[in-house]
mmCIF file of C-alpha atoms in Angstrom:
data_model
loop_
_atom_site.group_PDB
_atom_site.id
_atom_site.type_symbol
_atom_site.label_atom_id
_atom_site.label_comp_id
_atom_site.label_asym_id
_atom_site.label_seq_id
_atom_site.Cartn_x
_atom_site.Cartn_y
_atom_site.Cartn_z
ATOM 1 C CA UNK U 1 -1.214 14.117 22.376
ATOM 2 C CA UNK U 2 1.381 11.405 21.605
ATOM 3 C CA UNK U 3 2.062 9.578 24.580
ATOM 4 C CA UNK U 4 5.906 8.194 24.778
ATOM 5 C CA UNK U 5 5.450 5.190 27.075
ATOM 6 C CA UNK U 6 8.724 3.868 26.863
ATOM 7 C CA UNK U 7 10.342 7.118 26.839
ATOM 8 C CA UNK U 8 12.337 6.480 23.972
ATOM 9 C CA UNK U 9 11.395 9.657 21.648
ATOM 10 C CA UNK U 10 9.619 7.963 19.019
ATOM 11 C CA UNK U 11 6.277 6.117 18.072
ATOM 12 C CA UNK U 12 5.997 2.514 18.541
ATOM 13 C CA UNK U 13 3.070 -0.442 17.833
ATOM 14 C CA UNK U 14 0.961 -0.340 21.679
ATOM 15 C CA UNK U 15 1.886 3.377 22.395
ATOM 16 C CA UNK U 16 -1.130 5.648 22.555
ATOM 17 C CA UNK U 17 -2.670 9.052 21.779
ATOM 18 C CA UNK U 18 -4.643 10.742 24.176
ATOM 19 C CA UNK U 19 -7.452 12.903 22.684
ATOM 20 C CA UNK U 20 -9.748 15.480 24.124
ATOM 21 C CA UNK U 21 -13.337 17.112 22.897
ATOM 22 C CA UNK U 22 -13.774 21.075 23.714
ATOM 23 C CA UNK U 23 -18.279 20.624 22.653
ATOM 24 C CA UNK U 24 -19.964 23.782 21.862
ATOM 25 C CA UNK U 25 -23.467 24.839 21.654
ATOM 26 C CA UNK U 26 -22.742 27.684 19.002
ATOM 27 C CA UNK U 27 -26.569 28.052 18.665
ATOM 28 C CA UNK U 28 -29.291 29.646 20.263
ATOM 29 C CA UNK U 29 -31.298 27.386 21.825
ATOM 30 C CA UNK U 30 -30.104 24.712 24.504
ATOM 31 C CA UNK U 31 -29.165 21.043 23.526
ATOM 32 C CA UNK U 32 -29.736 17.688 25.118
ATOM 33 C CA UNK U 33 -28.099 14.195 24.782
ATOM 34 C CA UNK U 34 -25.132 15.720 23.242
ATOM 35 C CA UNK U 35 -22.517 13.082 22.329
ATOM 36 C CA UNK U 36 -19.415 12.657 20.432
ATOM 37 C CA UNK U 37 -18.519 10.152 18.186
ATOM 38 C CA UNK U 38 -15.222 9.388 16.540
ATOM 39 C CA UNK U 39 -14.834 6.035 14.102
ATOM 40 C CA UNK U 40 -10.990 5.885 14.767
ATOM 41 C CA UNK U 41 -11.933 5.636 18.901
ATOM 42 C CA UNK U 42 -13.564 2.506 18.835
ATOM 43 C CA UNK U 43 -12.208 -1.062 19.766
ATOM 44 C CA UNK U 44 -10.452 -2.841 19.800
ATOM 45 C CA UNK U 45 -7.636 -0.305 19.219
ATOM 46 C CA UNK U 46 -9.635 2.788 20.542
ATOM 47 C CA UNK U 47 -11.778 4.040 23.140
ATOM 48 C CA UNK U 48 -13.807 6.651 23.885
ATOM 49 C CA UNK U 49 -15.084 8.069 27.120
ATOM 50 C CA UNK U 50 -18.192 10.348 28.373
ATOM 51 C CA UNK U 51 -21.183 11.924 27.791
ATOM 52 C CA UNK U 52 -24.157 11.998 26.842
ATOM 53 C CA UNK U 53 -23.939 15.497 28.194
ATOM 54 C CA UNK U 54 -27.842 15.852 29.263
ATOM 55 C CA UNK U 55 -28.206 19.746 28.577
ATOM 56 C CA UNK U 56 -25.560 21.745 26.903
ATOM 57 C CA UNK U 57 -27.065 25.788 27.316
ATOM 58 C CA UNK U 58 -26.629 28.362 24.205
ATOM 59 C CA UNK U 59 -22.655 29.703 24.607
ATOM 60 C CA UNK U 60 -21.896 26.586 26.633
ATOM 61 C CA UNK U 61 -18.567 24.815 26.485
ATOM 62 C CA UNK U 62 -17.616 21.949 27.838
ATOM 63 C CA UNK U 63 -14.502 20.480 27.849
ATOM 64 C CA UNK U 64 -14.432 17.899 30.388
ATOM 65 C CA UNK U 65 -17.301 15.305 29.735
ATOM 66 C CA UNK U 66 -15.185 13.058 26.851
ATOM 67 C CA UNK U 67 -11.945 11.955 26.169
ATOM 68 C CA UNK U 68 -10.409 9.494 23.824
ATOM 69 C CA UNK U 69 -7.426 7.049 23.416
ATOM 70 C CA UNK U 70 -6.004 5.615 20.465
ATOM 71 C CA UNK U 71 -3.333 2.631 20.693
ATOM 72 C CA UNK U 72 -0.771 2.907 17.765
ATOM 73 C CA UNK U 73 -1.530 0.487 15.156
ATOM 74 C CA UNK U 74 1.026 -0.769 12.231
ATOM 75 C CA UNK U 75 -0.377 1.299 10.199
ATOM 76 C CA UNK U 76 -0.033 4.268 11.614
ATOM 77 C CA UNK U 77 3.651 3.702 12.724
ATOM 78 C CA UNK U 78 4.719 3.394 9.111
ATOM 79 C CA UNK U 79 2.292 6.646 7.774
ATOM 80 C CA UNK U 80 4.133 8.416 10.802
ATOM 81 C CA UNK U 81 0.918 10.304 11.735
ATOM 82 C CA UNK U 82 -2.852 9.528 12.677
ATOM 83 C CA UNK U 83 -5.521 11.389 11.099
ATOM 84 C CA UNK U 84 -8.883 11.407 12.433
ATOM 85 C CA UNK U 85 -12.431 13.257 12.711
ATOM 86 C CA UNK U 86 -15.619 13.284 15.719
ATOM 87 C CA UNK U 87 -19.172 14.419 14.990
ATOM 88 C CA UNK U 88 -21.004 16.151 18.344
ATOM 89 C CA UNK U 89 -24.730 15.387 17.777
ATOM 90 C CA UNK U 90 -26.949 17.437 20.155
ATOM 91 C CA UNK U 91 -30.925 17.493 19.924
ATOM 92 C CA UNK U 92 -32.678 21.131 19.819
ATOM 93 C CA UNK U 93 -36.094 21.669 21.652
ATOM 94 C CA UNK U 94 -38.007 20.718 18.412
ATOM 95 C CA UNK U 95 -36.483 16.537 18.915
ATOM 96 C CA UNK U 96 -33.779 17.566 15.792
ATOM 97 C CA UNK U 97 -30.744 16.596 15.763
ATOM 98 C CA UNK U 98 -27.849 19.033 14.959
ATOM 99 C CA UNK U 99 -24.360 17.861 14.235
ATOM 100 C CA UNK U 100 -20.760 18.940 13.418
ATOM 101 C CA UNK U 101 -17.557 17.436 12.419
ATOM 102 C CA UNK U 102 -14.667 18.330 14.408
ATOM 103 C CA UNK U 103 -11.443 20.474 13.599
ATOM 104 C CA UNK U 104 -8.142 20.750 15.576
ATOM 105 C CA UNK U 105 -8.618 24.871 16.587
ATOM 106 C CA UNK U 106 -11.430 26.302 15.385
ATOM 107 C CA UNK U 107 -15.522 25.935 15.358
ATOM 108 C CA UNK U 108 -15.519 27.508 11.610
ATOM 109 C CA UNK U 109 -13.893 24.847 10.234
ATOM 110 C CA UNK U 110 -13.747 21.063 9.885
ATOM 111 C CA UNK U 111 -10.646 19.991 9.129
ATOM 112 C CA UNK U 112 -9.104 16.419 10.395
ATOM 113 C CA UNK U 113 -6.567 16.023 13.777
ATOM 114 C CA UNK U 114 -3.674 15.363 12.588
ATOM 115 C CA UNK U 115 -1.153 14.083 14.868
ATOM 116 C CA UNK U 116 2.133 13.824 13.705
ATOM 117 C CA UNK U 117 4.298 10.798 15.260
ATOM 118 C CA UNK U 118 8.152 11.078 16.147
ATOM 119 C CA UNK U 119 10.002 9.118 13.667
ATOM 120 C CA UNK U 120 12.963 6.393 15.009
ATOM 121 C CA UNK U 121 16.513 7.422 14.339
ATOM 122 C CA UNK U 122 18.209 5.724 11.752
ATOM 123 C CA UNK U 123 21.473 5.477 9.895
ATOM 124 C CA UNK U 124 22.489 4.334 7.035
ATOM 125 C CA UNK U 125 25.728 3.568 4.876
ATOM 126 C CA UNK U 126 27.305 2.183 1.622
ATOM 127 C CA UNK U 127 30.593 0.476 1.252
ATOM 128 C CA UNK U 128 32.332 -0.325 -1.808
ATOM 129 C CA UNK U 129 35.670 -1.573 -2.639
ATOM 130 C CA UNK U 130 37.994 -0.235 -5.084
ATOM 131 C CA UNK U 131 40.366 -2.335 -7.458
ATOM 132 C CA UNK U 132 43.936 -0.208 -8.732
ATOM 133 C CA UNK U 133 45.583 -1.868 -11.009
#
Protein backbone atom coordinates (compact mmCIF):
# COMPACT_ATOMS: atom_id res chain seq x y z
CA UNK A 1 0.00 0.00 0.00
CA UNK A 2 1.25 3.44 -1.14
CA UNK A 3 1.45 5.59 1.69
CA UNK A 4 0.70 9.51 0.79
CA UNK A 5 2.62 11.25 3.58
CA UNK A 6 2.23 14.59 2.49
CA UNK A 7 -1.19 14.11 1.34
CA UNK A 8 -0.66 15.51 -1.88
CA UNK A 9 -2.05 12.54 -4.25
CA UNK A 10 1.04 11.50 -5.77
CA UNK A 11 4.43 9.60 -5.17
CA UNK A 12 7.36 11.45 -4.02
CA UNK A 13 11.39 10.55 -3.15
CA UNK A 14 11.04 9.55 1.10
CA UNK A 15 7.32 8.41 0.80
CA UNK A 16 6.83 4.75 1.60
CA UNK A 17 5.03 1.47 0.83
CA UNK A 18 3.79 -0.57 3.43
CA UNK A 19 3.83 -4.34 2.64
CA UNK A 20 2.33 -7.33 4.32
CA UNK A 21 3.09 -11.38 4.14
CA UNK A 22 -0.22 -13.74 4.36
CA UNK A 23 2.62 -17.37 5.01
CA UNK A 24 1.10 -20.63 4.32
CA UNK A 25 1.95 -24.09 5.15
CA UNK A 26 0.15 -25.59 1.96
CA UNK A 27 1.76 -28.97 2.90
CA UNK A 28 1.22 -31.73 5.04
CA UNK A 29 3.50 -31.81 7.57
CA UNK A 30 4.24 -28.84 10.09
CA UNK A 31 7.12 -26.26 9.50
CA UNK A 32 9.61 -24.57 11.74
CA UNK A 33 11.81 -21.39 11.47
CA UNK A 34 9.67 -20.13 8.76
CA UNK A 35 10.90 -16.74 7.48
CA UNK A 36 10.41 -14.37 4.73
CA UNK A 37 12.78 -12.72 2.78
CA UNK A 38 12.39 -9.95 0.26
CA UNK A 39 15.75 -8.29 -1.55
CA UNK A 40 13.85 -4.95 -2.23
CA UNK A 41 13.13 -4.75 1.95
CA UNK A 42 16.49 -4.37 2.99
CA UNK A 43 18.46 -1.13 4.00
CA UNK A 44 19.08 1.28 3.73
CA UNK A 45 15.87 2.06 1.79
CA UNK A 46 13.84 -1.00 3.17
CA UNK A 47 12.97 -2.90 6.09
CA UNK A 48 11.55 -5.83 7.02
CA UNK A 49 9.92 -6.99 10.20
CA UNK A 50 9.11 -10.52 12.03
CA UNK A 51 9.42 -13.93 12.26
CA UNK A 52 11.07 -16.57 12.39
CA UNK A 53 7.66 -18.04 12.96
CA UNK A 54 8.86 -21.19 15.23
CA UNK A 55 6.07 -23.76 14.05
CA UNK A 56 3.74 -23.04 11.25
CA UNK A 57 1.00 -26.40 11.45
CA UNK A 58 -0.28 -28.08 7.98
CA UNK A 59 -3.39 -25.50 6.75
CA UNK A 60 -1.86 -22.77 8.90
CA UNK A 61 -1.93 -19.13 7.92
CA UNK A 62 -0.48 -16.52 9.34
CA UNK A 63 -0.75 -13.18 8.53
CA UNK A 64 0.50 -11.20 11.29
CA UNK A 65 4.19 -12.24 12.13
CA UNK A 66 5.98 -9.87 9.13
CA UNK A 67 5.58 -6.77 7.57
CA UNK A 68 7.64 -4.64 5.30
CA UNK A 69 8.37 -0.96 4.32
CA UNK A 70 9.84 0.39 1.36
CA UNK A 71 10.95 4.24 1.16
CA UNK A 72 10.48 5.58 -2.47
CA UNK A 73 13.68 5.77 -4.20
CA UNK A 74 14.47 7.94 -7.56
CA UNK A 75 14.10 5.26 -9.31
CA UNK A 76 11.05 4.20 -8.64
CA UNK A 77 9.41 7.72 -8.78
CA UNK A 78 10.35 8.03 -12.43
CA UNK A 79 9.27 4.01 -13.39
CA UNK A 80 5.96 5.14 -11.54
CA UNK A 81 5.62 1.69 -9.90
CA UNK A 82 7.72 -0.76 -7.59
CA UNK A 83 7.97 -4.26 -8.45
CA UNK A 84 9.10 -6.74 -6.06
CA UNK A 85 9.17 -10.58 -4.91
CA UNK A 86 9.66 -12.57 -1.04
CA UNK A 87 10.65 -16.23 -0.68
CA UNK A 88 8.99 -17.99 2.75
CA UNK A 89 11.56 -20.71 3.64
CA UNK A 90 10.14 -23.16 6.24
CA UNK A 91 12.04 -26.47 7.39
CA UNK A 92 9.93 -29.91 7.27
CA UNK A 93 10.49 -32.61 10.05
CA UNK A 94 13.24 -34.29 7.88
CA UNK A 95 15.78 -30.66 8.54
CA UNK A 96 14.69 -29.65 4.55
CA UNK A 97 14.06 -26.66 3.64
CA UNK A 98 10.97 -25.81 1.48
CA UNK A 99 10.52 -22.48 -0.18
CA UNK A 100 8.21 -20.31 -2.36
CA UNK A 101 8.26 -17.09 -4.13
CA UNK A 102 5.51 -14.83 -3.45
CA UNK A 103 2.51 -13.55 -5.67
CA UNK A 104 0.07 -10.63 -5.03
CA UNK A 105 -3.41 -13.07 -4.65
CA UNK A 106 -2.86 -16.38 -5.04
CA UNK A 107 -0.62 -19.50 -3.59
CA UNK A 108 -0.68 -21.12 -7.32
CA UNK A 109 1.19 -18.61 -8.69
CA UNK A 110 4.33 -16.49 -8.41
CA UNK A 111 4.00 -13.54 -9.99
CA UNK A 112 5.78 -10.07 -8.73
CA UNK A 113 3.79 -7.12 -6.42
CA UNK A 114 3.36 -4.64 -8.40
CA UNK A 115 2.47 -1.44 -6.94
CA UNK A 116 1.52 1.14 -9.10
CA UNK A 117 2.46 4.87 -7.89
CA UNK A 118 0.12 8.02 -8.45
CA UNK A 119 1.67 10.10 -11.04
CA UNK A 120 2.07 14.27 -10.35
CA UNK A 121 -0.23 16.45 -12.37
CA UNK A 122 1.21 18.24 -15.05
CA UNK A 123 0.49 20.65 -17.84
CA UNK A 124 1.89 21.53 -20.63
CA UNK A 125 1.70 24.15 -23.61
CA UNK A 126 3.16 25.53 -26.92
CA UNK A 127 3.13 29.07 -28.10
CA UNK A 128 3.97 30.30 -31.38
CA UNK A 129 3.69 33.53 -33.08
CA UNK A 130 2.31 34.19 -36.37
CA UNK A 131 3.69 36.79 -39.02
CA UNK A 132 0.69 38.27 -41.79
CA UNK A 133 2.02 40.06 -44.17
Amino acid sequence: MFNDENGDGFAQLGETISYSFEVTNSGATTLTNVTVTDPLLVAPSGSLTGGPIASLAPGAVDTTTFSGSYTIQQSASMAQSVSNQATATGTTPDGDDVSDLSDDNSNLEDDPTDTNLPEDSEISIIKTSVVQR
